[in-house]
Amino acid sequence: MSACCSPGSEARGPAPVVTTAVPTTSVTDWSPDAGLRLLPLRGGSFAMGSDDADAVPGDGEGPVREVHIEPFAIDAHCVSNERFQAFVNATAHVTDAERYGWSFVFEGFLPARLRDSDRAVEAPWWAAVAGATWRAPEGPGSDLDGRHDHPAVHVSWNDALAYCRWAGVRLATEAEWEYAARGGLEQARYAWGDDLLPDGRHACNIWQGSFPVTNTLEDGWFGTAPVDAFEPNGLGLFNVAGNVWEWTADAWSVAEATDPGARVIRGGSYLCHASYCNRYRVAARTLSTPDSSTGHQGFRVAL
Ligand SMILES: [Cu+2]
């Protein structure tokens, strides 16, 4: 695959790590049941995909085709740390990142002592950090203070499915996700329309400045933002563009894919920037293997 803001989709091997500390932070005094906020959607036919000239080659966004969606419901928000904590409290679920002992963290978040961690080959700004988990998103010593309402990250597709089983929900199919993300607009470039900055204002959490060196923070955020940051789209969904990539139920099926079992992820993240990865466009897509995790991948549930 092309080197997007993802560290690559190769099968996850043993820990290529240089540190051995384990995270010690746990959050125990949050609301035990943060709850779903499911938006019932009517469904119907919509034009899925994009034939944009600047779609990433090989991503399989096009051709645009008519797709029918049955009525379903989708969460207004990604699953937050608070909600993921409630799930772990109830089930003692151990995430893939915890099982493997490491996860990918964006280097800009790391203190100097962790900067010599192993790097992703295609995207060297991703460091494999021992002890990086959903509870310690930047590795040992980091915690969720001030981020209980941010999306849970370092969660694999397997972890997302475990959450869904517990909550009695499921992941959206890719077509459902795109239908909902388009917010009722026909072939708009973004979830809110065709302008990246409607009325001159930032509408999503992506990178501003020169990636990966300088983030000018014009949208207000360096890493994740709260799950309800920015305006919702026309159907009431928040942050379908940027912030974190979202797992979908579907397998990646573009012909040249070399990762059997890889899943489609949608939406882009806080690391996307037009200069190299414009995947915050609403038709954009990429893939990740089901046991992989990073600091910019989360999920949203459906029913
Ligand atoms: Cu990107």
PDB file of C-alpha atoms and ligand atoms in Angstrom:
ATOM      1  CA  MET A   1       0.000   0.000   0.000  1.00  0.00           C
ATOM      2  CA  SER A   2       1.054   3.590  -0.326  1.00  0.00           C
ATOM      3  CA  ALA A   3       2.515   5.184   2.753  1.00  0.00           C
ATOM      4  CA  CYS A   4      -0.383   7.109   4.152  1.00  0.00           C
ATOM      5  CA  CYS A   5      -0.482   8.328   7.682  1.00  0.00           C
ATOM      6  CA  SER A   6      -0.688   4.634   8.586  1.00  0.00           C
ATOM      7  CA  PRO A   7       2.406   2.712   9.587  1.00  0.00           C
ATOM      8  CA  GLY A   8       1.681  -0.079   7.115  1.00  0.00           C
ATOM      9  CA  SER A   9      -0.499  -3.111   7.196  1.00  0.00           C
ATOM     10  CA  GLU A  10       1.923  -6.011   7.422  1.00  0.00           C
ATOM     11  CA  ALA A  11       0.987  -8.780   9.799  1.00  0.00           C
ATOM     12  CA  ARG A  12       1.912  -7.908  13.320  1.00  0.00           C
ATOM     13  CA  GLY A  13       5.064  -9.608  14.504  1.00  0.00           C
ATOM     14  CA  PRO A  14       6.724  -9.935  17.872  1.00  0.00           C
ATOM     15  CA  ALA A  15       7.516  -6.711  19.659  1.00  0.00           C
ATOM     16  CA  PRO A  16      10.254  -4.701  17.889  1.00  0.00           C
ATOM     17  CA  VAL A  17      10.833  -2.621  20.958  1.00  0.00           C
ATOM     18  CA  VAL A  18      13.585  -1.091  23.004  1.00  0.00           C
ATOM     19  CA  THR A  19      11.801  -0.347  26.253  1.00  0.00           C
ATOM     20  CA  THR A  20      10.277  -2.739  28.730  1.00  0.00           C
ATOM     21  CA  ALA A  21       8.308  -0.603  31.131  1.00  0.00           C
ATOM     22  CA  VAL A  22       4.600  -1.315  31.413  1.00  0.00           C
ATOM     23  CA  PRO A  23       1.838   1.248  31.773  1.00  0.00           C
ATOM     24  CA  THR A  24       0.657   1.764  35.299  1.00  0.00           C
ATOM     25  CA  THR A  25      -2.154   4.232  34.820  1.00  0.00           C
ATOM     26  CA  SER A  26      -5.693   3.113  35.285  1.00  0.00           C
ATOM     27  CA  VAL A  27      -8.834   5.125  35.434  1.00  0.00           C
ATOM     28  CA  THR A  28     -11.316   3.908  37.970  1.00  0.00           C
ATOM     29  CA  ASP A  29     -13.654   6.699  38.912  1.00  0.00           C
ATOM     30  CA  TRP A  30     -15.409   7.480  35.684  1.00  0.00           C
ATOM     31  CA  SER A  31     -19.032   6.859  34.967  1.00  0.00           C
ATOM     32  CA  PRO A  32     -19.301   3.102  34.558  1.00  0.00           C
ATOM     33  CA  ASP A  33     -21.837   3.281  31.771  1.00  0.00           C
ATOM     34  CA  ALA A  34     -21.235   6.085  29.309  1.00  0.00           C
ATOM     35  CA  GLY A  35     -23.858   4.781  26.942  1.00  0.00           C
ATOM     36  CA  LEU A  36     -24.499   4.703  23.246  1.00  0.00           C
ATOM     37  CA  ARG A  37     -25.943   7.581  21.261  1.00  0.00           C
ATOM     38  CA  LEU A  38     -27.374   5.786  18.267  1.00  0.00           C
ATOM     39  CA  LEU A  39     -28.825   7.834  15.420  1.00  0.00           C
ATOM     40  CA  PRO A  40     -31.538   5.969  13.514  1.00  0.00           C
ATOM     41  CA  LEU A  41     -31.022   6.444   9.764  1.00  0.00           C
ATOM     42  CA  ARG A  42     -33.622   5.853   7.099  1.00  0.00           C
ATOM     43  CA  GLY A  43     -31.312   4.324   4.514  1.00  0.00           C
ATOM     44  CA  GLY A  44     -31.995   4.392   0.807  1.00  0.00           C
ATOM     45  CA  SER A  45     -29.817   4.683  -2.261  1.00  0.00           C
ATOM     46  CA  PHE A  46     -26.728   6.860  -2.471  1.00  0.00           C
ATOM     47  CA  ALA A  47     -23.784   7.385  -4.776  1.00  0.00           C
ATOM     48  CA  MET A  48     -20.845   5.668  -3.090  1.00  0.00           C
ATOM     49  CA  GLY A  49     -17.194   6.278  -3.838  1.00  0.00           C
ATOM     50  CA  SER A  50     -15.464   8.993  -5.787  1.00  0.00           C
ATOM     51  CA  ASP A  51     -13.901   9.535  -9.196  1.00  0.00           C
ATOM     52  CA  ASP A  52     -11.915  12.533  -7.910  1.00  0.00           C
ATOM     53  CA  ALA A  53      -8.692  13.010  -9.831  1.00  0.00           C
ATOM     54  CA  ASP A  54      -6.799  13.337  -6.548  1.00  0.00           C
ATOM     55  CA  ALA A  55      -8.087  10.103  -5.048  1.00  0.00           C
ATOM     56  CA  VAL A  56      -5.128   8.011  -3.887  1.00  0.00           C
ATOM     57  CA  PRO A  57      -4.214   5.513  -6.642  1.00  0.00           C
ATOM     58  CA  GLY A  58      -4.823   1.937  -5.562  1.00  0.00           C
ATOM     59  CA  ASP A  59      -7.313   2.847  -2.853  1.00  0.00           C
ATOM     60  CA  GLY A  60     -10.279   1.727  -4.933  1.00  0.00           C
ATOM     61  CA  GLU A  61     -12.506   4.731  -4.254  1.00  0.00           C
ATOM     62  CA  GLY A  62     -14.072   4.566  -7.690  1.00  0.00           C
ATOM     63  CA  PRO A  63     -15.956   4.121  -9.788  1.00  0.00           C
ATOM     64  CA  VAL A  64     -18.901   5.921  -8.229  1.00  0.00           C
ATOM     65  CA  ARG A  65     -21.774   3.445  -7.966  1.00  0.00           C
ATOM     66  CA  GLU A  66     -25.342   3.435  -6.633  1.00  0.00           C
ATOM     67  CA  VAL A  67     -25.611   1.491  -3.349  1.00  0.00           C
ATOM     68  CA  HIS A  68     -28.755   0.690  -1.380  1.00  0.00           C
ATOM     69  CA  ILE A  69     -28.678   0.906   2.414  1.00  0.00           C
ATOM     70  CA  GLU A  70     -31.299  -0.677   4.662  1.00  0.00           C
ATOM     71  CA  PRO A  71     -32.440   1.306   7.720  1.00  0.00           C
ATOM     72  CA  PHE A  72     -29.873   1.098  10.512  1.00  0.00           C
ATOM     73  CA  ALA A  73     -28.529   3.115  13.397  1.00  0.00           C
ATOM     74  CA  ILE A  74     -25.032   4.478  13.941  1.00  0.00           C
ATOM     75  CA  ASP A  75     -23.412   6.187  16.887  1.00  0.00           C
ATOM     76  CA  ALA A  76     -23.036   9.944  16.737  1.00  0.00           C
ATOM     77  CA  HIS A  77     -19.583   9.535  18.288  1.00  0.00           C
ATOM     78  CA  CYS A  78     -16.601   7.259  18.255  1.00  0.00           C
ATOM     79  CA  VAL A  79     -16.236   5.113  21.367  1.00  0.00           C
ATOM     80  CA  SER A  80     -14.509   7.323  23.929  1.00  0.00           C
ATOM     81  CA  ASN A  81     -11.931   6.336  26.514  1.00  0.00           C
ATOM     82  CA  GLU A  82     -14.666   6.610  29.130  1.00  0.00           C
ATOM     83  CA  ARG A  83     -16.851   4.139  27.283  1.00  0.00           C
ATOM     84  CA  PHE A  84     -13.960   1.798  26.557  1.00  0.00           C
ATOM     85  CA  GLN A  85     -13.063   1.901  30.254  1.00  0.00           C
ATOM     86  CA  ALA A  86     -16.587   0.798  31.136  1.00  0.00           C
ATOM     87  CA  PHE A  87     -16.202  -2.145  28.753  1.00  0.00           C
ATOM     88  CA  VAL A  88     -12.840  -3.167  30.202  1.00  0.00           C
ATOM     89  CA  ASN A  89     -14.166  -2.797  33.745  1.00  0.00           C
ATOM     90  CA  ALA A  90     -17.034  -5.136  32.915  1.00  0.00           C
ATOM     91  CA  THR A  91     -15.120  -7.728  30.909  1.00  0.00           C
ATOM     92  CA  ALA A  92     -11.436  -7.473  31.861  1.00  0.00           C
ATOM     93  CA  HIS A  93     -10.769  -7.438  28.114  1.00  0.00           C
ATOM     94  CA  VAL A  94      -7.073  -7.467  27.207  1.00  0.00           C
ATOM     95  CA  THR A  95      -6.410  -5.546  23.987  1.00  0.00           C
ATOM     96  CA  ASP A  96      -4.119  -6.728  21.216  1.00  0.00           C
ATOM     97  CA  ALA A  97      -1.707  -3.900  22.041  1.00  0.00           C
ATOM     98  CA  GLU A  98      -1.531  -5.154  25.628  1.00  0.00           C
ATOM     99  CA  ARG A  99      -1.110  -8.753  24.467  1.00  0.00           C
ATOM    100  CA  TYR A 100       1.704  -7.925  22.032  1.00  0.00           C
ATOM    101  CA  GLY A 101       3.255  -5.466  24.451  1.00  0.00           C
ATOM    102  CA  TRP A 102       3.584  -2.561  22.036  1.00  0.00           C
ATOM    103  CA  SER A 103       1.758  -0.292  19.622  1.00  0.00           C
ATOM    104  CA  PHE A 104       2.548   2.438  17.085  1.00  0.00           C
ATOM    105  CA  VAL A 105       2.819   5.993  18.428  1.00  0.00           C
ATOM    106  CA  PHE A 106       3.373   9.140  16.377  1.00  0.00           C
ATOM    107  CA  GLU A 107       6.957  10.282  17.067  1.00  0.00           C
ATOM    108  CA  GLY A 108       5.918  13.888  17.667  1.00  0.00           C
ATOM    109  CA  PHE A 109       4.271  12.790  20.939  1.00  0.00           C
ATOM    110  CA  LEU A 110       7.285  10.967  22.306  1.00  0.00           C
ATOM    111  CA  PRO A 111       9.757  12.178  24.882  1.00  0.00           C
ATOM    112  CA  ALA A 112      13.396  12.022  23.825  1.00  0.00           C
ATOM    113  CA  ARG A 113      14.038   8.791  25.732  1.00  0.00           C
ATOM    114  CA  LEU A 114      11.617   6.898  23.503  1.00  0.00           C
ATOM    115  CA  ARG A 115      12.603   8.428  20.185  1.00  0.00           C
ATOM    116  CA  ASP A 116      15.005   5.616  19.295  1.00  0.00           C
ATOM    117  CA  SER A 117      12.185   3.061  19.149  1.00  0.00           C
ATOM    118  CA  ASP A 118      11.915   0.929  16.006  1.00  0.00           C
ATOM    119  CA  ARG A 119      10.257   2.675  13.078  1.00  0.00           C
ATOM    120  CA  ALA A 120       7.682   1.634  10.519  1.00  0.00           C
ATOM    121  CA  VAL A 121       9.452   1.121   7.197  1.00  0.00           C
ATOM    122  CA  GLU A 122       7.010   3.015   5.002  1.00  0.00           C
ATOM    123  CA  ALA A 123       6.191   5.742   7.490  1.00  0.00           C
ATOM    124  CA  PRO A 124       9.139   6.428   9.787  1.00  0.00           C
ATOM    125  CA  TRP A 125       7.193   8.916  11.900  1.00  0.00           C
ATOM    126  CA  TRP A 126       5.536   5.912  13.531  1.00  0.00           C
ATOM    127  CA  ALA A 127       7.495   4.454  16.426  1.00  0.00           C
ATOM    128  CA  ALA A 128       6.794   1.010  17.886  1.00  0.00           C
ATOM    129  CA  VAL A 129       6.586   1.782  21.582  1.00  0.00           C
ATOM    130  CA  ALA A 130       6.608  -0.836  24.326  1.00  0.00           C
ATOM    131  CA  GLY A 131       3.729  -0.361  26.718  1.00  0.00           C
ATOM    132  CA  ALA A 132       1.709   1.931  24.455  1.00  0.00           C
ATOM    133  CA  THR A 133      -1.933   0.974  25.007  1.00  0.00           C
ATOM    134  CA  TRP A 134      -5.338   2.615  25.090  1.00  0.00           C
ATOM    135  CA  ARG A 135      -4.663   3.549  28.754  1.00  0.00           C
ATOM    136  CA  ALA A 136      -1.194   4.911  27.996  1.00  0.00           C
ATOM    137  CA  PRO A 137      -1.497   6.301  24.478  1.00  0.00           C
ATOM    138  CA  GLU A 138       2.081   7.634  24.328  1.00  0.00           C
ATOM    139  CA  GLY A 139       3.567   4.713  26.236  1.00  0.00           C
ATOM    140  CA  PRO A 140       4.708   4.328  29.850  1.00  0.00           C
ATOM    141  CA  GLY A 141       4.173   7.460  31.870  1.00  0.00           C
ATOM    142  CA  SER A 142       1.341   8.754  29.707  1.00  0.00           C
ATOM    143  CA  ASP A 143      -2.271   8.555  30.826  1.00  0.00           C
ATOM    144  CA  LEU A 144      -5.782   9.632  29.927  1.00  0.00           C
ATOM    145  CA  ASP A 145      -5.994  12.718  32.124  1.00  0.00           C
ATOM    146  CA  GLY A 146      -8.095  15.257  30.298  1.00  0.00           C
ATOM    147  CA  ARG A 147      -8.900  12.756  27.555  1.00  0.00           C
ATOM    148  CA  HIS A 148     -11.795  10.708  28.962  1.00  0.00           C
ATOM    149  CA  ASP A 149     -13.985  12.129  26.190  1.00  0.00           C
ATOM    150  CA  HIS A 150     -11.431  11.530  23.437  1.00  0.00           C
ATOM    151  CA  PRO A 151     -11.715   8.453  21.205  1.00  0.00           C
ATOM    152  CA  ALA A 152     -10.155   5.253  22.515  1.00  0.00           C
ATOM    153  CA  VAL A 153      -7.056   4.482  20.416  1.00  0.00           C
ATOM    154  CA  HIS A 154      -4.580   1.608  20.190  1.00  0.00           C
ATOM    155  CA  VAL A 155      -7.625  -0.606  19.717  1.00  0.00           C
ATOM    156  CA  SER A 156      -7.495  -3.296  17.032  1.00  0.00           C
ATOM    157  CA  TRP A 157     -10.369  -4.557  14.916  1.00  0.00           C
ATOM    158  CA  ASN A 158     -10.495  -7.570  17.246  1.00  0.00           C
ATOM    159  CA  ASP A 159     -10.817  -5.251  20.247  1.00  0.00           C
ATOM    160  CA  ALA A 160     -13.563  -3.274  18.516  1.00  0.00           C
ATOM    161  CA  LEU A 161     -15.494  -6.475  17.870  1.00  0.00           C
ATOM    162  CA  ALA A 162     -15.138  -7.539  21.500  1.00  0.00           C
ATOM    163  CA  TYR A 163     -16.558  -4.168  22.561  1.00  0.00           C
ATOM    164  CA  CYS A 164     -19.446  -4.621  20.142  1.00  0.00           C
ATOM    165  CA  ARG A 165     -20.277  -8.080  21.513  1.00  0.00           C
ATOM    166  CA  TRP A 166     -20.361  -6.639  25.025  1.00  0.00           C
ATOM    167  CA  ALA A 167     -22.492  -3.618  24.074  1.00  0.00           C
ATOM    168  CA  GLY A 168     -24.879  -5.581  21.841  1.00  0.00           C
ATOM    169  CA  VAL A 169     -23.956  -3.642  18.717  1.00  0.00           C
ATOM    170  CA  ARG A 170     -21.744  -4.144  15.665  1.00  0.00           C
ATOM    171  CA  LEU A 171     -19.412  -2.252  13.371  1.00  0.00           C
ATOM    172  CA  ALA A 172     -20.950  -0.509  10.370  1.00  0.00           C
ATOM    173  CA  THR A 173     -20.318  -1.960   6.955  1.00  0.00           C
ATOM    174  CA  GLU A 174     -18.190   0.293   4.802  1.00  0.00           C
ATOM    175  CA  ALA A 175     -21.221   1.297   2.716  1.00  0.00           C
ATOM    176  CA  GLU A 176     -23.225   2.149   5.840  1.00  0.00           C
ATOM    177  CA  TRP A 177     -20.312   4.159   7.184  1.00  0.00           C
ATOM    178  CA  GLU A 178     -19.987   6.206   3.999  1.00  0.00           C
ATOM    179  CA  TYR A 179     -23.740   6.706   3.695  1.00  0.00           C
ATOM    180  CA  ALA A 180     -23.834   8.079   7.241  1.00  0.00           C
ATOM    181  CA  ALA A 181     -20.619  10.095   6.864  1.00  0.00           C
ATOM    182  CA  ARG A 182     -21.929  11.858   3.766  1.00  0.00           C
ATOM    183  CA  GLY A 183     -24.626  13.378   5.938  1.00  0.00           C
ATOM    184  CA  GLY A 184     -27.248  13.399   3.189  1.00  0.00           C
ATOM    185  CA  LEU A 185     -25.074  15.329   0.712  1.00  0.00           C
ATOM    186  CA  GLU A 186     -24.708  13.981  -2.831  1.00  0.00           C
ATOM    187  CA  GLN A 187     -21.079  13.456  -3.884  1.00  0.00           C
ATOM    188  CA  ALA A 188     -19.703  16.263  -1.758  1.00  0.00           C
ATOM    189  CA  ARG A 189     -15.957  16.214  -1.230  1.00  0.00           C
ATOM    190  CA  TYR A 190     -16.178  16.372   2.565  1.00  0.00           C
ATOM    191  CA  ALA A 191     -18.726  15.271   5.136  1.00  0.00           C
ATOM    192  CA  TRP A 192     -20.003  18.862   5.364  1.00  0.00           C
ATOM    193  CA  GLY A 193     -19.665  20.098   1.764  1.00  0.00           C
ATOM    194  CA  ASP A 194     -16.993  20.951  -0.784  1.00  0.00           C
ATOM    195  CA  ASP A 195     -14.911  23.523   1.106  1.00  0.00           C
ATOM    196  CA  LEU A 196     -12.251  22.348   3.521  1.00  0.00           C
ATOM    197  CA  LEU A 197     -12.770  25.505   5.574  1.00  0.00           C
ATOM    198  CA  PRO A 198     -16.476  26.367   5.432  1.00  0.00           C
ATOM    199  CA  ASP A 199     -16.852  30.066   6.282  1.00  0.00           C
ATOM    200  CA  GLY A 200     -13.142  30.072   7.009  1.00  0.00           C
ATOM    201  CA  ARG A 201     -13.494  27.766   9.988  1.00  0.00           C
ATOM    202  CA  HIS A 202     -11.891  24.391  10.610  1.00  0.00           C
ATOM    203  CA  ALA A 203     -14.403  21.569  10.378  1.00  0.00           C
ATOM    204  CA  CYS A 204     -12.238  18.624  11.429  1.00  0.00           C
ATOM    205  CA  ASN A 205      -9.069  17.636  13.264  1.00  0.00           C
ATOM    206  CA  ILE A 206      -6.276  17.110  10.730  1.00  0.00           C
ATOM    207  CA  TRP A 207      -2.677  18.350  10.393  1.00  0.00           C
ATOM    208  CA  GLN A 208      -1.870  21.961   9.589  1.00  0.00           C
ATOM    209  CA  GLY A 209       1.645  23.029   8.740  1.00  0.00           C
ATOM    210  CA  SER A 210       4.439  20.873   7.401  1.00  0.00           C
ATOM    211  CA  PHE A 211       3.964  17.159   8.068  1.00  0.00           C
ATOM    212  CA  PRO A 212       5.461  15.498  10.084  1.00  0.00           C
ATOM    213  CA  VAL A 213       7.631  18.264  11.509  1.00  0.00           C
ATOM    214  CA  THR A 214       5.458  21.267  12.314  1.00  0.00           C
ATOM    215  CA  ASN A 215       1.803  21.333  13.310  1.00  0.00           C
ATOM    216  CA  THR A 216       0.546  24.895  13.546  1.00  0.00           C
ATOM    217  CA  LEU A 217      -2.541  23.702  15.454  1.00  0.00           C
ATOM    218  CA  GLU A 218      -4.908  25.983  13.571  1.00  0.00           C
ATOM    219  CA  ASP A 219      -7.745  23.530  14.194  1.00  0.00           C
ATOM    220  CA  GLY A 220      -6.925  23.553  17.895  1.00  0.00           C
ATOM    221  CA  TRP A 221      -5.572  20.024  18.215  1.00  0.00           C
ATOM    222  CA  PHE A 222      -2.266  18.179  17.896  1.00  0.00           C
ATOM    223  CA  GLY A 223      -3.393  14.648  18.720  1.00  0.00           C
ATOM    224  CA  THR A 224      -6.935  13.467  19.331  1.00  0.00           C
ATOM    225  CA  ALA A 225      -9.833  15.831  20.002  1.00  0.00           C
ATOM    226  CA  PRO A 226     -12.975  15.053  22.033  1.00  0.00           C
ATOM    227  CA  VAL A 227     -15.418  12.780  20.211  1.00  0.00           C
ATOM    228  CA  ASP A 228     -17.920  15.659  20.058  1.00  0.00           C
ATOM    229  CA  ALA A 229     -15.499  18.340  18.857  1.00  0.00           C
ATOM    230  CA  PHE A 230     -16.484  20.369  15.768  1.00  0.00           C
ATOM    231  CA  GLU A 231     -19.909  20.547  14.173  1.00  0.00           C
ATOM    232  CA  PRO A 232     -21.779  17.313  13.370  1.00  0.00           C
ATOM    233  CA  ASN A 233     -22.582  16.503   9.750  1.00  0.00           C
ATOM    234  CA  GLY A 234     -26.084  16.664   8.302  1.00  0.00           C
ATOM    235  CA  LEU A 235     -27.102  13.372   9.908  1.00  0.00           C
ATOM    236  CA  GLY A 236     -25.696  14.207  13.330  1.00  0.00           C
ATOM    237  CA  LEU A 237     -22.382  12.325  13.172  1.00  0.00           C
ATOM    238  CA  PHE A 238     -19.342  13.937  14.756  1.00  0.00           C
ATOM    239  CA  ASN A 239     -15.769  13.645  13.530  1.00  0.00           C
ATOM    240  CA  VAL A 240     -16.239  11.354  10.546  1.00  0.00           C
ATOM    241  CA  ALA A 241     -13.340  13.277   8.993  1.00  0.00           C
ATOM    242  CA  GLY A 242      -9.990  13.395  10.766  1.00  0.00           C
ATOM    243  CA  ASN A 243      -9.452  12.794  14.474  1.00  0.00           C
ATOM    244  CA  VAL A 244      -9.138   8.978  14.299  1.00  0.00           C
ATOM    245  CA  TRP A 245      -9.481   6.346  11.614  1.00  0.00           C
ATOM    246  CA  GLU A 246     -12.536   4.163  12.212  1.00  0.00           C
ATOM    247  CA  TRP A 247     -12.710   0.415  11.773  1.00  0.00           C
ATOM    248  CA  THR A 248     -15.492  -0.959   9.590  1.00  0.00           C
ATOM    249  CA  ALA A 249     -16.799  -4.505   9.380  1.00  0.00           C
ATOM    250  CA  ASP A 250     -15.644  -5.044   5.809  1.00  0.00           C
ATOM    251  CA  ALA A 251     -12.643  -6.869   4.408  1.00  0.00           C
ATOM    252  CA  TRP A 252     -10.370  -4.899   2.076  1.00  0.00           C
ATOM    253  CA  SER A 253     -10.908  -6.233  -1.403  1.00  0.00           C
ATOM    254  CA  VAL A 254      -8.906  -4.076  -3.808  1.00  0.00           C
ATOM    255  CA  ALA A 255      -7.219  -6.445  -6.241  1.00  0.00           C
ATOM    256  CA  GLU A 256      -3.617  -5.485  -5.562  1.00  0.00           C
ATOM    257  CA  ALA A 257      -4.019  -5.827  -1.826  1.00  0.00           C
ATOM    258  CA  THR A 258      -1.433  -8.138  -0.352  1.00  0.00           C
ATOM    259  CA  ASP A 259      -2.915  -8.438   3.090  1.00  0.00           C
ATOM    260  CA  PRO A 260      -5.488 -11.195   3.303  1.00  0.00           C
ATOM    261  CA  GLY A 261      -7.829 -10.480   6.172  1.00  0.00           C
ATOM    262  CA  ALA A 262      -7.151  -6.734   6.213  1.00  0.00           C
ATOM    263  CA  ARG A 263     -10.130  -4.551   7.101  1.00  0.00           C
ATOM    264  CA  VAL A 264     -11.304  -1.261   5.684  1.00  0.00           C
ATOM    265  CA  ILE A 265     -10.767   1.808   7.839  1.00  0.00           C
ATOM    266  CA  ARG A 266     -12.397   5.132   7.067  1.00  0.00           C
ATOM    267  CA  GLY A 267     -12.257   8.812   7.912  1.00  0.00           C
ATOM    268  CA  GLY A 268      -8.596   9.748   8.150  1.00  0.00           C
ATOM    269  CA  SER A 269      -6.948  11.094  11.285  1.00  0.00           C
ATOM    270  CA  TYR A 270      -5.292  13.997  13.042  1.00  0.00           C
ATOM    271  CA  LEU A 271      -2.182  13.171  11.017  1.00  0.00           C
ATOM    272  CA  CYS A 272      -3.710  13.602   7.553  1.00  0.00           C
ATOM    273  CA  HIS A 273      -2.454  16.513   5.493  1.00  0.00           C
ATOM    274  CA  ALA A 274      -3.187  17.457   1.901  1.00  0.00           C
ATOM    275  CA  SER A 275       0.529  17.362   1.048  1.00  0.00           C
ATOM    276  CA  TYR A 276       0.714  13.581   1.269  1.00  0.00           C
ATOM    277  CA  CYS A 277      -2.574  12.057   2.462  1.00  0.00           C
ATOM    278  CA  ASN A 278      -5.913  13.705   1.716  1.00  0.00           C
ATOM    279  CA  ARG A 279      -7.896  10.846   3.177  1.00  0.00           C
ATOM    280  CA  TYR A 280     -10.126  13.105   5.236  1.00  0.00           C
ATOM    281  CA  ARG A 281     -12.228  13.331   2.038  1.00  0.00           C
ATOM    282  CA  VAL A 282     -15.450  11.478   2.738  1.00  0.00           C
ATOM    283  CA  ALA A 283     -14.900   8.842   0.023  1.00  0.00           C
ATOM    284  CA  ALA A 284     -11.356   8.035   1.145  1.00  0.00           C
ATOM    285  CA  ARG A 285     -10.442   4.625   2.488  1.00  0.00           C
ATOM    286  CA  THR A 286      -7.484   2.531   3.462  1.00  0.00           C
ATOM    287  CA  LEU A 287      -6.784  -0.744   5.208  1.00  0.00           C
ATOM    288  CA  SER A 288      -5.331  -2.190   8.368  1.00  0.00           C
ATOM    289  CA  THR A 289      -4.848  -5.751   9.575  1.00  0.00           C
ATOM    290  CA  PRO A 290      -7.282  -6.873  12.276  1.00  0.00           C
ATOM    291  CA  ASP A 291      -4.720  -7.172  15.064  1.00  0.00           C
ATOM    292  CA  SER A 292      -2.899  -3.928  14.354  1.00  0.00           C
ATOM    293  CA  SER A 293      -3.222  -0.826  16.499  1.00  0.00           C
ATOM    294  CA  THR A 294      -1.980   2.739  16.424  1.00  0.00           C
ATOM    295  CA  GLY A 295      -2.517   5.969  18.266  1.00  0.00           C
ATOM    296  CA  HIS A 296      -4.821   7.240  15.545  1.00  0.00           C
ATOM    297  CA  GLN A 297      -7.209   4.330  15.051  1.00  0.00           C
ATOM    298  CA  GLY A 298     -10.501   4.019  16.901  1.00  0.00           C
ATOM    299  CA  PHE A 299     -14.037   2.922  16.118  1.00  0.00           C
ATOM    300  CA  ARG A 300     -17.703   3.853  16.085  1.00  0.00           C
ATOM    301  CA  VAL A 301     -20.536   1.358  16.526  1.00  0.00           C
ATOM    302  CA  ALA A 302     -23.763   0.662  14.657  1.00  0.00           C
ATOM    303  CA  LEU A 303     -26.868  -1.459  15.067  1.00  0.00           C
TER     304      LEU A 303
HETATM  305 CU    CU B   1      -4.077  10.167   6.273  1.00  0.00          CU
END
